[in-house]
mmCIF file with all atom_site columns, C-alpha atoms in Angstrom:
data_model
loop_
_atom_site.group_PDB
_atom_site.id
_atom_site.type_symbol
_atom_site.label_atom_id
_atom_site.label_alt_id
_atom_site.label_comp_id
_atom_site.label_asym_id
_atom_site.label_entity_id
_atom_site.label_seq_id
_atom_site.pdbx_PDB_ins_code
_atom_site.Cartn_x
_atom_site.Cartn_y
_atom_site.Cartn_z
_atom_site.occupancy
_atom_site.B_iso_or_equiv
_atom_site.pdbx_formal_charge
_atom_site.auth_seq_id
_atom_site.auth_comp_id
_atom_site.auth_asym_id
_atom_site.auth_atom_id
_atom_site.pdbx_PDB_model_num
ATOM 1   C CA . MET A 1 1   ? 19.632  11.955  6.254   1.00 0.00 ? 17  MET A CA 1
ATOM 2   C CA . ASN A 1 2   ? 17.662  14.953  7.519   1.00 0.00 ? 18  ASN A CA 1
ATOM 3   C CA . ARG A 1 3   ? 14.019  13.897  7.559   1.00 0.00 ? 19  ARG A CA 1
ATOM 4   C CA . THR A 1 4   ? 12.603  17.306  8.491   1.00 0.00 ? 20  THR A CA 1
ATOM 5   C CA . ILE A 1 5   ? 12.173  20.769  7.004   1.00 0.00 ? 21  ILE A CA 1
ATOM 6   C CA . ILE A 1 6   ? 11.624  24.061  8.827   1.00 0.00 ? 22  ILE A CA 1
ATOM 7   C CA . GLY A 1 7   ? 8.268   25.676  8.100   1.00 0.00 ? 23  GLY A CA 1
ATOM 8   C CA . VAL A 1 8   ? 7.478   29.375  7.833   1.00 0.00 ? 24  VAL A CA 1
ATOM 9   C CA . ASP A 1 9   ? 6.374   29.171  11.472  1.00 0.00 ? 25  ASP A CA 1
ATOM 10  C CA . GLY A 1 10  ? 9.854   27.973  12.446  1.00 0.00 ? 26  GLY A CA 1
ATOM 11  C CA . LEU A 1 11  ? 8.716   24.472  13.355  1.00 0.00 ? 27  LEU A CA 1
ATOM 12  C CA . HIS A 1 12  ? 10.436  21.321  12.157  1.00 0.00 ? 28  HIS A CA 1
ATOM 13  C CA . ARG A 1 13  ? 8.159   18.942  10.276  1.00 0.00 ? 29  ARG A CA 1
ATOM 14  C CA . CYS A 1 14  ? 8.552   15.703  8.347   1.00 0.00 ? 30  CYS A CA 1
ATOM 15  C CA . ARG A 1 15  ? 10.184  16.555  5.033   1.00 0.00 ? 31  ARG A CA 1
ATOM 16  C CA . TRP A 1 16  ? 7.514   14.806  2.958   1.00 0.00 ? 32  TRP A CA 1
ATOM 17  C CA . CYS A 1 17  ? 4.827   17.299  3.981   1.00 0.00 ? 33  CYS A CA 1
ATOM 18  C CA . ALA A 1 18  ? 6.553   20.035  1.942   1.00 0.00 ? 34  ALA A CA 1
ATOM 19  C CA . ALA A 1 19  ? 5.999   18.127  -1.301  1.00 0.00 ? 35  ALA A CA 1
ATOM 20  C CA . ALA A 1 20  ? 2.502   19.591  -1.877  1.00 0.00 ? 36  ALA A CA 1
ATOM 21  C CA . PRO A 1 21  ? 0.435   22.352  -0.231  1.00 0.00 ? 37  PRO A CA 1
ATOM 22  C CA . GLU A 1 22  ? -2.339  19.989  0.809   1.00 0.00 ? 38  GLU A CA 1
ATOM 23  C CA . PHE A 1 23  ? 0.121   17.744  2.647   1.00 0.00 ? 39  PHE A CA 1
ATOM 24  C CA . LEU A 1 24  ? 0.769   20.262  5.451   1.00 0.00 ? 40  LEU A CA 1
ATOM 25  C CA . PRO A 1 25  ? -2.696  20.235  7.070   1.00 0.00 ? 41  PRO A CA 1
ATOM 26  C CA . TYR A 1 26  ? -2.934  16.482  6.518   1.00 0.00 ? 42  TYR A CA 1
ATOM 27  C CA . HIS A 1 27  ? 0.436   16.011  8.232   1.00 0.00 ? 43  HIS A CA 1
ATOM 28  C CA . ASP A 1 28  ? -0.371  18.359  11.123  1.00 0.00 ? 44  ASP A CA 1
ATOM 29  C CA . THR A 1 29  ? -3.887  17.182  11.951  1.00 0.00 ? 45  THR A CA 1
ATOM 30  C CA . GLU A 1 30  ? -4.363  13.621  10.666  1.00 0.00 ? 46  GLU A CA 1
ATOM 31  C CA . TRP A 1 31  ? -1.280  11.575  9.830   1.00 0.00 ? 47  TRP A CA 1
ATOM 32  C CA . GLY A 1 32  ? -0.210  9.460   12.767  1.00 0.00 ? 48  GLY A CA 1
ATOM 33  C CA . PHE A 1 33  ? -3.025  10.434  15.107  1.00 0.00 ? 49  PHE A CA 1
ATOM 34  C CA . PRO A 1 34  ? -4.723  7.281   16.484  1.00 0.00 ? 50  PRO A CA 1
ATOM 35  C CA . ILE A 1 35  ? -8.135  6.407   15.091  1.00 0.00 ? 51  ILE A CA 1
ATOM 36  C CA . ALA A 1 36  ? -10.795 4.009   16.377  1.00 0.00 ? 52  ALA A CA 1
ATOM 37  C CA . ASP A 1 37  ? -13.658 4.985   14.072  1.00 0.00 ? 53  ASP A CA 1
ATOM 38  C CA . ASP A 1 38  ? -14.520 2.054   11.808  1.00 0.00 ? 54  ASP A CA 1
ATOM 39  C CA . ARG A 1 39  ? -15.576 4.144   8.836   1.00 0.00 ? 55  ARG A CA 1
ATOM 40  C CA . ARG A 1 40  ? -12.402 6.203   8.903   1.00 0.00 ? 56  ARG A CA 1
ATOM 41  C CA . LEU A 1 41  ? -10.323 3.052   9.172   1.00 0.00 ? 57  LEU A CA 1
ATOM 42  C CA . PHE A 1 42  ? -12.126 1.533   6.214   1.00 0.00 ? 58  PHE A CA 1
ATOM 43  C CA . GLU A 1 43  ? -11.784 4.778   4.264   1.00 0.00 ? 59  GLU A CA 1
ATOM 44  C CA . LYS A 1 44  ? -8.033  4.903   4.787   1.00 0.00 ? 60  LYS A CA 1
ATOM 45  C CA . ILE A 1 45  ? -7.330  1.308   3.903   1.00 0.00 ? 61  ILE A CA 1
ATOM 46  C CA . SER A 1 46  ? -9.515  1.746   0.802   1.00 0.00 ? 62  SER A CA 1
ATOM 47  C CA . LEU A 1 47  ? -7.715  4.925   -0.251  1.00 0.00 ? 63  LEU A CA 1
ATOM 48  C CA . GLU A 1 48  ? -4.369  3.202   0.273   1.00 0.00 ? 64  GLU A CA 1
ATOM 49  C CA . ALA A 1 49  ? -5.567  0.535   -2.155  1.00 0.00 ? 65  ALA A CA 1
ATOM 50  C CA . PHE A 1 50  ? -6.515  3.210   -4.691  1.00 0.00 ? 66  PHE A CA 1
ATOM 51  C CA . GLN A 1 51  ? -3.105  4.820   -4.219  1.00 0.00 ? 67  GLN A CA 1
ATOM 52  C CA . SER A 1 52  ? -1.301  1.695   -5.397  1.00 0.00 ? 68  SER A CA 1
ATOM 53  C CA . GLY A 1 53  ? 0.833   2.815   -8.348  1.00 0.00 ? 69  GLY A CA 1
ATOM 54  C CA . LEU A 1 54  ? -0.187  6.461   -7.883  1.00 0.00 ? 70  LEU A CA 1
ATOM 55  C CA . SER A 1 55  ? 0.832   9.363   -5.658  1.00 0.00 ? 71  SER A CA 1
ATOM 56  C CA . TRP A 1 56  ? -0.856  10.132  -2.340  1.00 0.00 ? 72  TRP A CA 1
ATOM 57  C CA . ARG A 1 57  ? -1.316  13.707  -3.589  1.00 0.00 ? 73  ARG A CA 1
ATOM 58  C CA . THR A 1 58  ? -3.608  12.396  -6.342  1.00 0.00 ? 74  THR A CA 1
ATOM 59  C CA . ILE A 1 59  ? -5.701  10.473  -3.824  1.00 0.00 ? 75  ILE A CA 1
ATOM 60  C CA . LEU A 1 60  ? -5.811  13.241  -1.237  1.00 0.00 ? 76  LEU A CA 1
ATOM 61  C CA . ALA A 1 61  ? -6.962  15.745  -3.861  1.00 0.00 ? 77  ALA A CA 1
ATOM 62  C CA . LYS A 1 62  ? -9.824  13.401  -4.784  1.00 0.00 ? 78  LYS A CA 1
ATOM 63  C CA . ARG A 1 63  ? -10.693 12.337  -1.245  1.00 0.00 ? 79  ARG A CA 1
ATOM 64  C CA . ASP A 1 64  ? -13.938 14.311  -1.009  1.00 0.00 ? 80  ASP A CA 1
ATOM 65  C CA . ASN A 1 65  ? -15.004 12.826  -4.346  1.00 0.00 ? 81  ASN A CA 1
ATOM 66  C CA . PHE A 1 66  ? -14.234 9.335   -3.081  1.00 0.00 ? 82  PHE A CA 1
ATOM 67  C CA . ARG A 1 67  ? -16.278 10.017  0.055   1.00 0.00 ? 83  ARG A CA 1
ATOM 68  C CA . ALA A 1 68  ? -19.245 11.129  -2.024  1.00 0.00 ? 84  ALA A CA 1
ATOM 69  C CA . ALA A 1 69  ? -18.972 8.210   -4.445  1.00 0.00 ? 85  ALA A CA 1
ATOM 70  C CA . PHE A 1 70  ? -18.660 5.617   -1.674  1.00 0.00 ? 86  PHE A CA 1
ATOM 71  C CA . HIS A 1 71  ? -21.275 7.104   0.683   1.00 0.00 ? 87  HIS A CA 1
ATOM 72  C CA . GLY A 1 72  ? -18.793 8.224   3.311   1.00 0.00 ? 88  GLY A CA 1
ATOM 73  C CA . PHE A 1 73  ? -17.150 4.804   3.231   1.00 0.00 ? 89  PHE A CA 1
ATOM 74  C CA . ASP A 1 74  ? -20.121 3.245   4.975   1.00 0.00 ? 90  ASP A CA 1
ATOM 75  C CA . PHE A 1 75  ? -18.893 -0.296  4.395   1.00 0.00 ? 91  PHE A CA 1
ATOM 76  C CA . GLU A 1 76  ? -22.221 -1.895  5.271   1.00 0.00 ? 92  GLU A CA 1
ATOM 77  C CA . ARG A 1 77  ? -23.767 0.095   2.436   1.00 0.00 ? 93  ARG A CA 1
ATOM 78  C CA . ILE A 1 78  ? -20.851 -0.499  0.059   1.00 0.00 ? 94  ILE A CA 1
ATOM 79  C CA . ALA A 1 79  ? -21.126 -4.236  0.711   1.00 0.00 ? 95  ALA A CA 1
ATOM 80  C CA . GLN A 1 80  ? -24.470 -4.110  -1.113  1.00 0.00 ? 96  GLN A CA 1
ATOM 81  C CA . PHE A 1 81  ? -23.060 -2.500  -4.272  1.00 0.00 ? 97  PHE A CA 1
ATOM 82  C CA . ASP A 1 82  ? -23.775 -4.362  -7.497  1.00 0.00 ? 98  ASP A CA 1
ATOM 83  C CA . GLU A 1 83  ? -22.667 -4.126  -11.123 1.00 0.00 ? 99  GLU A CA 1
ATOM 84  C CA . SER A 1 84  ? -24.695 -0.953  -11.669 1.00 0.00 ? 100 SER A CA 1
ATOM 85  C CA . ASP A 1 85  ? -22.731 0.714   -8.866  1.00 0.00 ? 101 ASP A CA 1
ATOM 86  C CA . ILE A 1 86  ? -19.468 -0.421  -10.421 1.00 0.00 ? 102 ILE A CA 1
ATOM 87  C CA . GLU A 1 87  ? -20.512 1.092   -13.749 1.00 0.00 ? 103 GLU A CA 1
ATOM 88  C CA . ARG A 1 88  ? -21.544 4.301   -11.978 1.00 0.00 ? 104 ARG A CA 1
ATOM 89  C CA . LEU A 1 89  ? -18.161 4.545   -10.307 1.00 0.00 ? 105 LEU A CA 1
ATOM 90  C CA . LEU A 1 90  ? -16.316 3.801   -13.549 1.00 0.00 ? 106 LEU A CA 1
ATOM 91  C CA . GLN A 1 91  ? -18.046 6.839   -15.064 1.00 0.00 ? 107 GLN A CA 1
ATOM 92  C CA . ASP A 1 92  ? -17.149 9.144   -12.159 1.00 0.00 ? 108 ASP A CA 1
ATOM 93  C CA . PRO A 1 93  ? -14.290 11.467  -13.239 1.00 0.00 ? 109 PRO A CA 1
ATOM 94  C CA . GLY A 1 94  ? -13.783 12.614  -9.650  1.00 0.00 ? 110 GLY A CA 1
ATOM 95  C CA . ILE A 1 95  ? -12.251 9.323   -8.498  1.00 0.00 ? 111 ILE A CA 1
ATOM 96  C CA . VAL A 1 96  ? -9.683  6.833   -9.785  1.00 0.00 ? 112 VAL A CA 1
ATOM 97  C CA . ARG A 1 97  ? -11.618 4.784   -12.332 1.00 0.00 ? 113 ARG A CA 1
ATOM 98  C CA . HIS A 1 98  ? -9.905  1.433   -11.961 1.00 0.00 ? 114 HIS A CA 1
ATOM 99  C CA . ARG A 1 99  ? -12.282 -1.517  -12.087 1.00 0.00 ? 115 ARG A CA 1
ATOM 100 C CA . GLY A 1 100 ? -10.037 -3.828  -10.097 1.00 0.00 ? 116 GLY A CA 1
ATOM 101 C CA . LYS A 1 101 ? -9.639  -1.347  -7.258  1.00 0.00 ? 117 LYS A CA 1
ATOM 102 C CA . ILE A 1 102 ? -13.336 -0.458  -7.218  1.00 0.00 ? 118 ILE A CA 1
ATOM 103 C CA . GLU A 1 103 ? -14.260 -4.131  -7.065  1.00 0.00 ? 119 GLU A CA 1
ATOM 104 C CA . ALA A 1 104 ? -11.665 -4.637  -4.324  1.00 0.00 ? 120 ALA A CA 1
ATOM 105 C CA . VAL A 1 105 ? -13.265 -1.938  -2.150  1.00 0.00 ? 121 VAL A CA 1
ATOM 106 C CA . ILE A 1 106 ? -16.688 -3.566  -2.558  1.00 0.00 ? 122 ILE A CA 1
ATOM 107 C CA . ASN A 1 107 ? -15.235 -6.976  -1.740  1.00 0.00 ? 123 ASN A CA 1
ATOM 108 C CA . ASN A 1 108 ? -13.346 -5.544  1.232   1.00 0.00 ? 124 ASN A CA 1
ATOM 109 C CA . ALA A 1 109 ? -16.527 -3.891  2.503   1.00 0.00 ? 125 ALA A CA 1
ATOM 110 C CA . GLN A 1 110 ? -18.168 -7.316  2.593   1.00 0.00 ? 126 GLN A CA 1
ATOM 111 C CA . ARG A 1 111 ? -15.148 -8.738  4.398   1.00 0.00 ? 127 ARG A CA 1
ATOM 112 C CA . ALA A 1 112 ? -15.198 -5.763  6.816   1.00 0.00 ? 128 ALA A CA 1
ATOM 113 C CA . CYS A 1 113 ? -18.768 -6.661  7.742   1.00 0.00 ? 129 CYS A CA 1
ATOM 114 C CA . ASP A 1 114 ? -17.544 -10.174 8.505   1.00 0.00 ? 130 ASP A CA 1
ATOM 115 C CA . ILE A 1 115 ? -14.846 -8.797  10.810  1.00 0.00 ? 131 ILE A CA 1
ATOM 116 C CA . VAL A 1 116 ? -17.322 -6.606  12.670  1.00 0.00 ? 132 VAL A CA 1
ATOM 117 C CA . GLU A 1 117 ? -19.562 -9.613  13.153  1.00 0.00 ? 133 GLU A CA 1
ATOM 118 C CA . SER A 1 118 ? -16.761 -11.814 14.464  1.00 0.00 ? 134 SER A CA 1
ATOM 119 C CA . GLU A 1 119 ? -14.511 -9.301  16.243  1.00 0.00 ? 135 GLU A CA 1
ATOM 120 C CA . GLY A 1 120 ? -16.907 -6.548  17.313  1.00 0.00 ? 136 GLY A CA 1
ATOM 121 C CA . SER A 1 121 ? -15.362 -3.753  15.248  1.00 0.00 ? 137 SER A CA 1
ATOM 122 C CA . LEU A 1 122 ? -12.687 -3.063  12.659  1.00 0.00 ? 138 LEU A CA 1
ATOM 123 C CA . ALA A 1 123 ? -10.869 -0.990  15.258  1.00 0.00 ? 139 ALA A CA 1
ATOM 124 C CA . ALA A 1 124 ? -10.655 -3.894  17.691  1.00 0.00 ? 140 ALA A CA 1
ATOM 125 C CA . PHE A 1 125 ? -9.240  -6.064  14.919  1.00 0.00 ? 141 PHE A CA 1
ATOM 126 C CA . PHE A 1 126 ? -6.719  -3.586  13.510  1.00 0.00 ? 142 PHE A CA 1
ATOM 127 C CA . TRP A 1 127 ? -5.397  -2.400  16.874  1.00 0.00 ? 143 TRP A CA 1
ATOM 128 C CA . ARG A 1 128 ? -4.332  -5.924  17.739  1.00 0.00 ? 144 ARG A CA 1
ATOM 129 C CA . TYR A 1 129 ? -1.484  -5.306  15.304  1.00 0.00 ? 145 TYR A CA 1
ATOM 130 C CA . GLU A 1 130 ? -0.118  -2.259  17.109  1.00 0.00 ? 146 GLU A CA 1
ATOM 131 C CA . PRO A 1 131 ? 3.659   -2.806  17.401  1.00 0.00 ? 147 PRO A CA 1
ATOM 132 C CA . ARG A 1 132 ? 4.787   -3.513  20.940  1.00 0.00 ? 148 ARG A CA 1
ATOM 133 C CA . THR A 1 133 ? 7.991   -1.596  20.351  1.00 0.00 ? 149 THR A CA 1
ATOM 134 C CA . ALA A 1 134 ? 8.503   1.958   19.116  1.00 0.00 ? 150 ALA A CA 1
ATOM 135 C CA . GLY A 1 135 ? 9.026   0.722   15.558  1.00 0.00 ? 151 GLY A CA 1
ATOM 136 C CA . PRO A 1 136 ? 12.142  1.278   13.450  1.00 0.00 ? 152 PRO A CA 1
ATOM 137 C CA . ILE A 1 137 ? 15.030  2.985   15.236  1.00 0.00 ? 153 ILE A CA 1
ATOM 138 C CA . GLU A 1 138 ? 14.840  5.747   12.638  1.00 0.00 ? 154 GLU A CA 1
ATOM 139 C CA . PRO A 1 139 ? 11.308  6.885   11.745  1.00 0.00 ? 155 PRO A CA 1
ATOM 140 C CA . GLN A 1 140 ? 10.308  6.622   8.084   1.00 0.00 ? 156 GLN A CA 1
ATOM 141 C CA . SER A 1 141 ? 13.173  4.230   7.433   1.00 0.00 ? 157 SER A CA 1
ATOM 142 C CA . ALA A 1 142 ? 11.007  1.247   6.468   1.00 0.00 ? 158 ALA A CA 1
ATOM 143 C CA . SER A 1 143 ? 8.175   0.430   4.079   1.00 0.00 ? 159 SER A CA 1
ATOM 144 C CA . SER A 1 144 ? 6.939   -2.657  5.906   1.00 0.00 ? 160 SER A CA 1
ATOM 145 C CA . SER A 1 145 ? 7.273   -4.346  9.273   1.00 0.00 ? 161 SER A CA 1
ATOM 146 C CA . ALA A 1 146 ? 6.638   -7.688  10.933  1.00 0.00 ? 162 ALA A CA 1
ATOM 147 C CA . GLU A 1 147 ? 3.254   -6.344  12.032  1.00 0.00 ? 163 GLU A CA 1
ATOM 148 C CA . SER A 1 148 ? 2.255   -5.080  8.590   1.00 0.00 ? 164 SER A CA 1
ATOM 149 C CA . VAL A 1 149 ? 3.263   -8.412  7.071   1.00 0.00 ? 165 VAL A CA 1
ATOM 150 C CA . ALA A 1 150 ? 1.204   -10.264 9.676   1.00 0.00 ? 166 ALA A CA 1
ATOM 151 C CA . LEU A 1 151 ? -1.836  -7.992  9.214   1.00 0.00 ? 167 LEU A CA 1
ATOM 152 C CA . SER A 1 152 ? -1.573  -8.218  5.433   1.00 0.00 ? 168 SER A CA 1
ATOM 153 C CA . LYS A 1 153 ? -1.413  -11.998 5.622   1.00 0.00 ? 169 LYS A CA 1
ATOM 154 C CA . GLU A 1 154 ? -4.451  -12.169 7.907   1.00 0.00 ? 170 GLU A CA 1
ATOM 155 C CA . LEU A 1 155 ? -6.492  -9.787  5.769   1.00 0.00 ? 171 LEU A CA 1
ATOM 156 C CA . LYS A 1 156 ? -5.689  -11.824 2.673   1.00 0.00 ? 172 LYS A CA 1
ATOM 157 C CA . ARG A 1 157 ? -6.628  -14.998 4.516   1.00 0.00 ? 173 ARG A CA 1
ATOM 158 C CA . ARG A 1 158 ? -9.977  -13.361 5.246   1.00 0.00 ? 174 ARG A CA 1
ATOM 159 C CA . GLY A 1 159 ? -10.445 -12.547 1.566   1.00 0.00 ? 175 GLY A CA 1
ATOM 160 C CA . TRP A 1 160 ? -9.373  -8.885  1.390   1.00 0.00 ? 176 TRP A CA 1
ATOM 161 C CA . LYS A 1 161 ? -7.711  -7.535  -1.764  1.00 0.00 ? 177 LYS A CA 1
ATOM 162 C CA . PHE A 1 162 ? -5.089  -4.843  -2.461  1.00 0.00 ? 178 PHE A CA 1
ATOM 163 C CA . VAL A 1 163 ? -3.731  -5.197  1.076   1.00 0.00 ? 179 VAL A CA 1
ATOM 164 C CA . GLY A 1 164 ? -0.063  -6.017  0.569   1.00 0.00 ? 180 GLY A CA 1
ATOM 165 C CA . PRO A 1 165 ? 2.442   -5.396  3.408   1.00 0.00 ? 181 PRO A CA 1
ATOM 166 C CA . THR A 1 166 ? 3.530   -1.989  2.049   1.00 0.00 ? 182 THR A CA 1
ATOM 167 C CA . THR A 1 167 ? -0.057  -0.796  1.640   1.00 0.00 ? 183 THR A CA 1
ATOM 168 C CA . VAL A 1 168 ? -0.895  -2.019  5.132   1.00 0.00 ? 184 VAL A CA 1
ATOM 169 C CA . TYR A 1 169 ? 2.228   -0.367  6.570   1.00 0.00 ? 185 TYR A CA 1
ATOM 170 C CA . ALA A 1 170 ? 1.191   3.003   5.099   1.00 0.00 ? 186 ALA A CA 1
ATOM 171 C CA . PHE A 1 171 ? -2.265  2.468   6.596   1.00 0.00 ? 187 PHE A CA 1
ATOM 172 C CA . MET A 1 172 ? -0.754  1.728   10.010  1.00 0.00 ? 188 MET A CA 1
ATOM 173 C CA . GLN A 1 173 ? 1.449   4.828   9.826   1.00 0.00 ? 189 GLN A CA 1
ATOM 174 C CA . ALA A 1 174 ? -1.463  7.077   8.905   1.00 0.00 ? 190 ALA A CA 1
ATOM 175 C CA . MET A 1 175 ? -3.902  5.660   11.457  1.00 0.00 ? 191 MET A CA 1
ATOM 176 C CA . GLY A 1 176 ? -1.502  6.022   14.366  1.00 0.00 ? 192 GLY A CA 1
ATOM 177 C CA . LEU A 1 177 ? -0.853  2.373   15.126  1.00 0.00 ? 193 LEU A CA 1
ATOM 178 C CA . PHE A 1 178 ? 2.691   3.595   15.630  1.00 0.00 ? 194 PHE A CA 1
ATOM 179 C CA . ASN A 1 179 ? 4.309   7.026   15.602  1.00 0.00 ? 195 ASN A CA 1
ATOM 180 C CA . ASP A 1 180 ? 6.422   7.418   12.476  1.00 0.00 ? 196 ASP A CA 1
ATOM 181 C CA . HIS A 1 181 ? 6.823   11.184  12.523  1.00 0.00 ? 197 HIS A CA 1
ATOM 182 C CA . ALA A 1 182 ? 10.485  12.162  12.298  1.00 0.00 ? 198 ALA A CA 1
ATOM 183 C CA . THR A 1 183 ? 12.228  12.330  15.664  1.00 0.00 ? 199 THR A CA 1
ATOM 184 C CA . ASP A 1 184 ? 12.519  16.131  15.650  1.00 0.00 ? 200 ASP A CA 1
ATOM 185 C CA . CYS A 1 185 ? 9.174   16.789  13.938  1.00 0.00 ? 201 CYS A CA 1
ATOM 186 C CA . ALA A 1 186 ? 7.078   19.142  16.084  1.00 0.00 ? 202 ALA A CA 1
ATOM 187 C CA . ILE A 1 187 ? 3.966   17.067  15.427  1.00 0.00 ? 203 ILE A CA 1
ATOM 188 C CA . ARG A 1 188 ? 5.593   13.895  16.741  1.00 0.00 ? 204 ARG A CA 1
ATOM 189 C CA . VAL A 1 189 ? 5.079   15.159  20.294  1.00 0.00 ? 205 VAL A CA 1
ATOM 190 C CA . GLU A 1 190 ? 1.390   15.776  19.590  1.00 0.00 ? 206 GLU A CA 1
ATOM 191 C CA . THR A 1 191 ? 0.809   12.380  18.021  1.00 0.00 ? 207 THR A CA 1
ATOM 192 C CA . GLU A 1 192 ? 2.660   10.674  20.856  1.00 0.00 ? 208 GLU A CA 1
ATOM 193 C CA . ARG A 1 193 ? 0.517   12.500  23.396  1.00 0.00 ? 209 ARG A CA 1
ATOM 194 C CA . ALA A 1 194 ? -2.600  11.455  21.483  1.00 0.00 ? 210 ALA A CA 1
ATOM 195 C CA . ARG A 1 195 ? -1.409  7.862   21.422  1.00 0.00 ? 211 ARG A CA 1
ATOM 196 C CA . GLN A 1 196 ? -0.790  7.892   25.167  1.00 0.00 ? 212 GLN A CA 1
ATOM 197 C CA . CYS A 1 197 ? -4.296  9.191   25.828  1.00 0.00 ? 213 CYS A CA 1
ATOM 198 C CA . PHE A 1 198 ? -5.914  6.932   23.252  1.00 0.00 ? 214 PHE A CA 1
ATOM 199 C CA . GLU A 1 199 ? -8.179  4.222   24.607  1.00 0.00 ? 215 GLU A CA 1
ATOM 200 C CA . ARG A 1 200 ? -7.439  1.067   22.642  1.00 0.00 ? 216 ARG A CA 1
ATOM 201 C CA . PRO A 1 201 ? -10.606 -0.691  21.437  1.00 0.00 ? 217 PRO A CA 1
#
């Protein structure tokens, strides 16, 4: 199966980025590039939870609204949210108004604070689960991995919610814990270079 398309600039890119206009800049500048910033890591795993049962296009289109509603995904601040904040969020038409997912993000923010206290940072914790091999032989040929299953299990043990193996795998793909750009995708070279230069926390 051909996993790439040729863009107007003549470059091969992962086929999925042609599905919506907003996917192209996300694919070229974010997806698969390694991240060590705790807030961005918490944002992505939270947005993956909100995506459950929905399309990534829906979430990406609302991302700025999510950032505003959740104070830039400052998890220390979110950890203090109470019922009035939940009601505020349930009335916000700019985000996905799903009580269970909203409550999960607040819960996960509290658990994120616990991880920072015990492990030093979210980045230090998450990057322990970087695969030691290149991943699947064929990029984008899996929806979970041994590492995503292990990370999901550990997060659940620590009390996190909406962090199943598939959700965690998508998080790991996006945050650059492994390079899942198609083999002949032009951006794969860039993400691989970024991963080689990346200083693991």
